[in-house]
Short mmCIF file of C-alpha atoms in Angstrom, two decimals:
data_model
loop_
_atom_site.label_atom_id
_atom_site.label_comp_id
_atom_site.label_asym_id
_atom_site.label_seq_id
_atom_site.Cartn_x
_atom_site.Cartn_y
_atom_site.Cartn_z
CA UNK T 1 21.09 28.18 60.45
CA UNK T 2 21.98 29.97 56.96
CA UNK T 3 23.81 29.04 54.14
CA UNK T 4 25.24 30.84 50.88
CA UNK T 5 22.71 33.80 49.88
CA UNK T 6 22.03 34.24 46.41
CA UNK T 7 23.89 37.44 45.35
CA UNK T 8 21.05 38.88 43.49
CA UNK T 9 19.57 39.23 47.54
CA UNK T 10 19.55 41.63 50.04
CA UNK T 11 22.03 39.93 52.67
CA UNK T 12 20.45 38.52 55.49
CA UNK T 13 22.49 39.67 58.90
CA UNK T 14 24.19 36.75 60.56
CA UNK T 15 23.63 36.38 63.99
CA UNK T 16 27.52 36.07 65.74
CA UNK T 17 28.47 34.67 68.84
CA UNK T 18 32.43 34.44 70.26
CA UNK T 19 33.35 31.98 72.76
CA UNK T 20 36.31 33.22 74.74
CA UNK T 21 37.20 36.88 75.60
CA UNK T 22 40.82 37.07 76.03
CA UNK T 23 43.45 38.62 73.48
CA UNK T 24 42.05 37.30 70.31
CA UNK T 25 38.37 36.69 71.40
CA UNK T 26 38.84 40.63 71.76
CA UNK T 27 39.97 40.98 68.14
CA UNK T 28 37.31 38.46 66.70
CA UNK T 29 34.42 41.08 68.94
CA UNK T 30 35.53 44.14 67.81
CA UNK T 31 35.76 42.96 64.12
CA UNK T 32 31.97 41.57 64.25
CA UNK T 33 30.47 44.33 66.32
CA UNK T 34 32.20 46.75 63.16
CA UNK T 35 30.11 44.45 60.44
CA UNK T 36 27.11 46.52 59.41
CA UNK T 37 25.68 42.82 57.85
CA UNK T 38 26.44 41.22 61.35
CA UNK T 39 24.96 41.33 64.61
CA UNK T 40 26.70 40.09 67.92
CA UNK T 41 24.25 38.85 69.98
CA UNK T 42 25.92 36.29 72.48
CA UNK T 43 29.35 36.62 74.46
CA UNK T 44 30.42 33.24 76.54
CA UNK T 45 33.45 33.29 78.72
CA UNK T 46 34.11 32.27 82.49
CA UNK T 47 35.16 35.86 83.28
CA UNK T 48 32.22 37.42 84.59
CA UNK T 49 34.20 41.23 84.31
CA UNK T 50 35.14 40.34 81.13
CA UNK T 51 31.59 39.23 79.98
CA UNK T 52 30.47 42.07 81.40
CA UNK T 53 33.04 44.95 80.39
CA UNK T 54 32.55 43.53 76.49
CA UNK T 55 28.91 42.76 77.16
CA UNK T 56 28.28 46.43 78.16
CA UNK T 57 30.82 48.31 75.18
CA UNK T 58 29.31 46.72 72.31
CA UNK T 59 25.41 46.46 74.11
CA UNK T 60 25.58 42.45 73.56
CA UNK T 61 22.69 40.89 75.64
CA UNK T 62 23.25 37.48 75.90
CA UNK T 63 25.82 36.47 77.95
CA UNK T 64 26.99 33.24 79.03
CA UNK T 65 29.73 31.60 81.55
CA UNK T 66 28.79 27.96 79.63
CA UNK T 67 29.79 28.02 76.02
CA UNK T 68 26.97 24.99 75.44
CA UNK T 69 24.29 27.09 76.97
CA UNK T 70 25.28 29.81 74.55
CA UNK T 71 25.22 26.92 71.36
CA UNK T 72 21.85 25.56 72.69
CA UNK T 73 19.99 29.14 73.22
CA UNK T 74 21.30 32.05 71.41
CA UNK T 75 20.43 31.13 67.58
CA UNK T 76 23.46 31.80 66.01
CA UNK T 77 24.07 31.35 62.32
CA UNK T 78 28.60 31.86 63.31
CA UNK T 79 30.78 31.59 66.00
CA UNK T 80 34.21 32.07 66.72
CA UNK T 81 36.01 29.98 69.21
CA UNK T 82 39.04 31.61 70.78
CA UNK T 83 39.93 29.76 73.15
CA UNK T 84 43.17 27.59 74.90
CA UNK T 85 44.00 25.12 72.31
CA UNK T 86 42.73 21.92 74.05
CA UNK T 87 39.37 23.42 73.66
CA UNK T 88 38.63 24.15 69.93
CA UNK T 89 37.78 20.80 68.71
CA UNK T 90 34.87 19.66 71.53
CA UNK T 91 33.56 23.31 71.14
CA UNK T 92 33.41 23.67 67.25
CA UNK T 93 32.59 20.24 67.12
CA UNK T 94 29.43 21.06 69.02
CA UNK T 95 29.02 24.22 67.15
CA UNK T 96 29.09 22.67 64.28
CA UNK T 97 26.53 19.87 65.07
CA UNK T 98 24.34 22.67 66.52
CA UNK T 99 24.32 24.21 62.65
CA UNK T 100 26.79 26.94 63.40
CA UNK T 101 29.46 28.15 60.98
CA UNK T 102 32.80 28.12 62.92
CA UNK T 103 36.24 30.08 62.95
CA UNK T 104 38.86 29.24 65.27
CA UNK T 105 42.09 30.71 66.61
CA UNK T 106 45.13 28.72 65.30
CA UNK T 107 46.71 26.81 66.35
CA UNK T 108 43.81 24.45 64.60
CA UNK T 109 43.53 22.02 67.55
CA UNK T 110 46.52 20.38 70.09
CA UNK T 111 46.68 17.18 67.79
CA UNK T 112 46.23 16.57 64.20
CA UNK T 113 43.72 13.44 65.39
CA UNK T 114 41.52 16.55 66.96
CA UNK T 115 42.13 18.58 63.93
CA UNK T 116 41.02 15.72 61.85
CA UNK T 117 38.08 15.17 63.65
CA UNK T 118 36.82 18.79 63.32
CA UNK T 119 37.16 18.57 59.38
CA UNK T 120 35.79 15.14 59.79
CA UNK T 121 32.31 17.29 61.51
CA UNK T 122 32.30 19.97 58.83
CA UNK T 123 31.59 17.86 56.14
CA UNK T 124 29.36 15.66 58.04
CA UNK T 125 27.54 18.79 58.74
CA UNK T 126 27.99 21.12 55.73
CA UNK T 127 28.49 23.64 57.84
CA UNK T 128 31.64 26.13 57.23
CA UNK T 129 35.43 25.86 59.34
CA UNK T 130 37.98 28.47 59.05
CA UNK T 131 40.77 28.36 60.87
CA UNK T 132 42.24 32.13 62.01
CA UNK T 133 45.75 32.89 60.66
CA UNK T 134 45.98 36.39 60.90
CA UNK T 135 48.97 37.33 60.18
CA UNK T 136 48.64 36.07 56.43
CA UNK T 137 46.34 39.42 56.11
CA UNK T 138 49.20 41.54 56.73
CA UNK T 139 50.11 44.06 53.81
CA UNK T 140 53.43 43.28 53.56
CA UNK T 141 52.58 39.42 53.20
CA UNK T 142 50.26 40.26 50.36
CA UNK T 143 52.80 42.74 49.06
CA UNK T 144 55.10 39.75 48.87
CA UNK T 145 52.45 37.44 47.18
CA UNK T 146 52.17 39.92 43.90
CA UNK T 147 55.34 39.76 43.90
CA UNK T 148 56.11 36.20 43.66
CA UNK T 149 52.63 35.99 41.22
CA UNK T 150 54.44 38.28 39.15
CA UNK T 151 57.47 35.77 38.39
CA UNK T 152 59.82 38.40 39.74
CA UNK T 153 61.54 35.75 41.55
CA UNK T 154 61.24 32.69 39.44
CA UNK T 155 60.77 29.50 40.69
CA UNK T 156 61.28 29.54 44.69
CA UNK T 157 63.44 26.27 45.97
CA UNK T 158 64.52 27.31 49.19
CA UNK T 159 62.63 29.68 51.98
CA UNK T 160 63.95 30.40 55.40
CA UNK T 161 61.35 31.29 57.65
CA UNK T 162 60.83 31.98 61.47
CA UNK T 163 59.71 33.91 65.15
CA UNK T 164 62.25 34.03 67.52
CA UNK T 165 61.65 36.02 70.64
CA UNK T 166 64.02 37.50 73.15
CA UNK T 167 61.51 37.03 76.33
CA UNK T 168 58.00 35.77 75.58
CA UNK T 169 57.12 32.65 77.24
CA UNK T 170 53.40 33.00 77.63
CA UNK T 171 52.26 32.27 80.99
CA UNK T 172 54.96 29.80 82.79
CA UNK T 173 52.85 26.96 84.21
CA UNK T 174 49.49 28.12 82.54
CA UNK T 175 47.99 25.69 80.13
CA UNK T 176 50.80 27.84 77.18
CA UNK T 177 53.27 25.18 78.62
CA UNK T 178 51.19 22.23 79.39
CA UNK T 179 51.80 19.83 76.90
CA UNK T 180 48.03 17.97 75.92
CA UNK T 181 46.59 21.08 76.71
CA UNK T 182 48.15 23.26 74.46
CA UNK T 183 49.97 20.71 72.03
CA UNK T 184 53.57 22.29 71.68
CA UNK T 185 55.54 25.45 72.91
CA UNK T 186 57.02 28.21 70.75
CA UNK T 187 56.41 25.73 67.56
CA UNK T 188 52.58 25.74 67.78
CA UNK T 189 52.01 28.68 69.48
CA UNK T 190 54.04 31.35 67.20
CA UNK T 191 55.87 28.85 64.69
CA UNK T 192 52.45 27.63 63.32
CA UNK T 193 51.74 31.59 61.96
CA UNK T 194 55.49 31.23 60.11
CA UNK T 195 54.74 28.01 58.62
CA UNK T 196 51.18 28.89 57.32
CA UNK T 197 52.67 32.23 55.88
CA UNK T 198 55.35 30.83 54.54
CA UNK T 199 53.18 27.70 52.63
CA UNK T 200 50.61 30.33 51.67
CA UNK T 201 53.12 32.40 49.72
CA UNK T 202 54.69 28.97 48.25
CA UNK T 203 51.27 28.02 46.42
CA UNK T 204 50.22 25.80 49.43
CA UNK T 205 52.72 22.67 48.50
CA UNK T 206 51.88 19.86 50.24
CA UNK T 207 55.25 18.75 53.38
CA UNK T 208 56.28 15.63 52.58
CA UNK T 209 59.34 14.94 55.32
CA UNK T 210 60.16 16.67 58.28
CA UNK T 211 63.21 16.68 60.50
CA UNK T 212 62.80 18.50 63.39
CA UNK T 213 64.72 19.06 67.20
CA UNK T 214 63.30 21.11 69.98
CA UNK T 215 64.69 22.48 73.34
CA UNK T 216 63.80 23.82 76.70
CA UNK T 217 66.81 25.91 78.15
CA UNK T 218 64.68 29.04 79.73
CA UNK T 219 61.27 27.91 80.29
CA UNK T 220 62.49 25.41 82.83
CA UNK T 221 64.09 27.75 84.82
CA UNK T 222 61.17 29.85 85.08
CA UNK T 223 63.09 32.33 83.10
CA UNK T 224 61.76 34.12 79.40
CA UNK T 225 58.53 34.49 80.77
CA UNK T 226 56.54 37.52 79.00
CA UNK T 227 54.61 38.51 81.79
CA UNK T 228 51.25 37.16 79.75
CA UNK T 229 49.66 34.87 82.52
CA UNK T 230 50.59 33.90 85.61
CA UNK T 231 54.10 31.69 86.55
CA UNK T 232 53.68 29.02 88.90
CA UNK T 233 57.00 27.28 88.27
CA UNK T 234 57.78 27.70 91.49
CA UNK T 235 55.06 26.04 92.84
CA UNK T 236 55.74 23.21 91.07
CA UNK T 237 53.74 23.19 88.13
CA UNK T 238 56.67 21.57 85.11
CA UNK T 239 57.34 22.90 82.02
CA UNK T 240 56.27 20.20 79.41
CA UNK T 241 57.09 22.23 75.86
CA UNK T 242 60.08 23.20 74.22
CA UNK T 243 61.29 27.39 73.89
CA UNK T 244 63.15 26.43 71.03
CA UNK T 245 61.88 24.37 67.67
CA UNK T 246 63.97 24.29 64.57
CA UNK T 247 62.56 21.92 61.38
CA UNK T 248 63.58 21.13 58.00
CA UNK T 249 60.63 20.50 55.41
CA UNK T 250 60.79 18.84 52.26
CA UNK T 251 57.74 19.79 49.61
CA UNK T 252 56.39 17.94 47.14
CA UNK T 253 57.84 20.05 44.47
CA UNK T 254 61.57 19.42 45.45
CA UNK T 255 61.81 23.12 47.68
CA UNK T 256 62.76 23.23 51.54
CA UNK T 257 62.03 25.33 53.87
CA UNK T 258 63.89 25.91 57.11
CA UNK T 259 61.36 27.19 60.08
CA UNK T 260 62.52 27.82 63.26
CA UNK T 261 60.58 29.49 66.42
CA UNK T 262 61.07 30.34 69.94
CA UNK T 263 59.66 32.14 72.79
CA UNK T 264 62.98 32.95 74.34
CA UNK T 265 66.69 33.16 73.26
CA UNK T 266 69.35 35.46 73.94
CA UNK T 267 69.40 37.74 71.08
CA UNK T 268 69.10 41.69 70.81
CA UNK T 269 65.16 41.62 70.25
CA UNK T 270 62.45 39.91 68.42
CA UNK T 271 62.33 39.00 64.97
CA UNK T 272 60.02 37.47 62.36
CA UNK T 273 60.88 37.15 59.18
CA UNK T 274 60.40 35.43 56.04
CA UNK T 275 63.34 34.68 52.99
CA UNK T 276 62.64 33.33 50.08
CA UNK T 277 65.57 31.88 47.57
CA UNK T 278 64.07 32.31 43.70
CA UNK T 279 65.76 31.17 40.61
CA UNK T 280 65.39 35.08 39.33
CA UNK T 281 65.46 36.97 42.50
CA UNK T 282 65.05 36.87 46.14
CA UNK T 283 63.07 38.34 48.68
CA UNK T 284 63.22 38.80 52.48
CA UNK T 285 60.12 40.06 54.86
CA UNK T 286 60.75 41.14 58.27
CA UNK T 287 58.38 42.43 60.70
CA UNK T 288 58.06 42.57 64.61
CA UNK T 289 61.90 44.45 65.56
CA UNK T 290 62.66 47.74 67.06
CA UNK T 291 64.04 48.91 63.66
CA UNK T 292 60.86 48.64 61.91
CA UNK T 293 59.45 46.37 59.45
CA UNK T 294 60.95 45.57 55.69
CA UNK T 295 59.92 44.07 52.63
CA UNK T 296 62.59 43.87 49.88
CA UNK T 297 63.11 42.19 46.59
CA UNK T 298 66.53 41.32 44.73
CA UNK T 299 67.13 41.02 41.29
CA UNK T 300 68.69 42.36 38.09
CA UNK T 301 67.46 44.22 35.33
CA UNK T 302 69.04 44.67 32.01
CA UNK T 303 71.81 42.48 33.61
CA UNK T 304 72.48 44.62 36.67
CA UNK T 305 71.53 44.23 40.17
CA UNK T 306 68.53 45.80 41.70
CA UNK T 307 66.65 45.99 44.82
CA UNK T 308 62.79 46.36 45.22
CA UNK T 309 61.08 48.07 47.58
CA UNK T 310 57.09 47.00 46.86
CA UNK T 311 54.77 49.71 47.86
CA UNK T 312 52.60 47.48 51.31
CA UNK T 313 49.19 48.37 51.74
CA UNK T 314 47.51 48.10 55.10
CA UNK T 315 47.40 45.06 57.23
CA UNK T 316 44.02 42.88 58.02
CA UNK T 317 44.90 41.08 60.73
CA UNK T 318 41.91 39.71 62.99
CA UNK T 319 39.53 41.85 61.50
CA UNK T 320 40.32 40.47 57.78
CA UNK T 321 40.30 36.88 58.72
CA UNK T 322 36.97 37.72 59.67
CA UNK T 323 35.67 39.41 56.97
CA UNK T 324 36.55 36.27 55.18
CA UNK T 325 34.72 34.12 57.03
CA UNK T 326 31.70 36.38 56.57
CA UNK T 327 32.66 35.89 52.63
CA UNK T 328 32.69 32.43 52.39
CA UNK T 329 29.71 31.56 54.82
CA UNK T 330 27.40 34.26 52.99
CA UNK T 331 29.12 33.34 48.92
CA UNK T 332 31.41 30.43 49.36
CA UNK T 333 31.26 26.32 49.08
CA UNK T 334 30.90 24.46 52.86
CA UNK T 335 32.62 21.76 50.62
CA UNK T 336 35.50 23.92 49.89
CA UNK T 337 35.99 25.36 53.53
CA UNK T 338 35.98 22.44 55.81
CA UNK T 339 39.44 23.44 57.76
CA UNK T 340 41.80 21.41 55.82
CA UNK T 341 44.82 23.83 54.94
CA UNK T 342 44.57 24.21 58.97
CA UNK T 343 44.67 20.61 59.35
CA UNK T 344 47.43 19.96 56.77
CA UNK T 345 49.60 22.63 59.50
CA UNK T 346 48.16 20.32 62.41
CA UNK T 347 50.02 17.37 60.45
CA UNK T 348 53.58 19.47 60.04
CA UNK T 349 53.57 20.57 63.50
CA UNK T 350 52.76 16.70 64.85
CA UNK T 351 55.43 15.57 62.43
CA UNK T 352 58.36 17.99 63.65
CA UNK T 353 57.56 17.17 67.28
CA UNK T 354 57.28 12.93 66.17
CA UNK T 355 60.90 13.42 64.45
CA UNK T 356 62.16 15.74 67.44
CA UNK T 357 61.10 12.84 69.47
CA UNK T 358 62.74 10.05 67.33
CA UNK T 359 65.90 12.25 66.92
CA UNK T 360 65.24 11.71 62.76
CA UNK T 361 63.55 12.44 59.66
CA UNK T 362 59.42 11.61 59.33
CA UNK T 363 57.00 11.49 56.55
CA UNK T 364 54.15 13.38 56.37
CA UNK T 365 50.72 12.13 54.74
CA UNK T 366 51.46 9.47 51.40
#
């Protein structure tokens, strides 16, 4: 398909395709069909209405209910897979070996083996694998980032770092909550954006230990549902994953973090945030609560506290992540961009639930 175009070229357009049409298939549609160097020519998704109500707002022809059919016959040079978790690495596996460039939704894959195995296919194929993690693109996040490039805060040894939701189970008894389908509960599904945030802003230190424990007080019950998907508790479908993960990481540089996540507690309302513990100031990011979001920084000048408040610019989200695929497949490296950040969070998350399991510490990697 294509590679890396010389700079001192007119861009070829890429030829997109996106495999799955729910929330974030949406996201990834909209942000290709707005790419005046792109053109979306294939849609594949089992929903006919959605194929169609997609197909017809953004005049994409090709439409497909099998993803494979859509890999074998709509010549794409990208694709982006957004799809339940069990499914990203057979279909970007295939994309790949079909000479497609591939971005997935997070999390990466429902075990770090089928994480592995998708980095394993990118560099067998040199074709490019991005992993989504959209929430990284956020203003305030890169706010933060200047900041802590700055040496405002000094050396960072401690962060404290989490999503916890008052009601959001997504979809009791769908495949959210089936354990090898989706690979976790609140800890893969909204923990995983937390962790990669957090690592991103850290320099990307590699997790040596993790001690993890996880619990399932609401889901259960058939209770913290969000009213994404259908419940079917009650007809006796069980709920395999935990609501509640909390983990301690220790980093190769001596720093911890603490990460927790959940999709349902009883608190006032939602909450993500971000805290970081510097050697010459502090900093605390929170986002998602009725009150608003907040960035601040603490420190002192001339010997005398002070408190920050960085000017944020305006978030990226979907649309960013992929603008930045469409970077690195037209200017970057396939040998730099195989997925492996995304698989280095598929070995955390598999680590926490191995020491939740073992009710003790775990190492991670060498």
């Amino acid at each position: 398909m294509t590679t890396a175009t010389p700079a001192t070229s007119a861009p070829r357009r890429l030829r997109a395709g996106v495999i799955g049409l729910g929330w974030a298939g949406q996201q990834h549609v909209a942000a290709y069909a707005a790419d005046p160097t792109v053109d979306l020519v294939a849609l594949s998704a089992m929903e006919d209405h959605l194929l169609t109500r997609f197909g017809d707002e953004h005049g994409v022809e090709l439409r497909y209910p099998d993803w494979q059919e859509m890999l074998e016959k709509a010549d794409l040079d990208i694709v982006s897979v957004a799809t339940p978790t069990f499914l990203h690495a057979p279909m970007a596996i295939a994309a790949l070996e079909a000479g497609v460039h591939v971005l997935t939704e997070k999390p990466m894959a429902q075990s770090a083996e089928a994480a592995r195995s998708m980095v394993e296919a990118s560099r067998r194929t040199g074709r490019i694998l991005e992993v989504s993690f959209n929430h990284r693109r956020r203003g305030d996040v890169a706010a933060l980032a200047q900041v802590i490039e700055s040496g405002v805060l000094g050396e960072i040894h401690y962060a404290k770092t989490g999503w916890v939701r008052r009601a959001g189970i997504p979809g009791l008894g769908t495949w959210f909550t089936q354990a090898e389908k989706s690979g976790g509960g609140a800890l893969a599904d909204i923990g995983v954006h937390m962790l990669d945030m957090t690592l991103h802003l850290l320099g990307e230190p590699a997790v040596r230990t993790a001690s993890a424990s996880t619990y399932a007080d609401f889901g259960p019950r058939g209770r913290g549902g969000s009213g994404f998907g259908i419940s079917d508790v009650a007809d006796g479908v069980p709920f395999e994953v935990e609501d509640l993960a909390t983990a301690f990481l220790r980093l190769e540089d001596g720093a911890t973090v603490l990460l927790e996540a959940s999709w349902a507690q009883m608190i006032p309302s939602d909450r993500c945030s971000v805290t970081l513990y510097g050697t010459e100031g502090g900093a605390e990011l929170v986002f998602g609560t009725p009150e608003g979001d907040h960035l601040t920084v603490w420190t002192e000048v001339a010997g005398l506290p002070a408190e920050v408040k960085p000017a944020i610019g305006p978030d990226g989200r979907h649309a960013a992540a992929v603008a930045d695929f469409i970077e690195v497949v037209r200017n970057g490296d396939p040998a730099e961009h195989t997925g492996e950040i995304a698989l280095r969070r598929a070995e955390v998350l598999e680590a926490c639930y191995r020491s939740a399991a073992a009710g003790a510490e775990v190492g991670i990697g060498a």
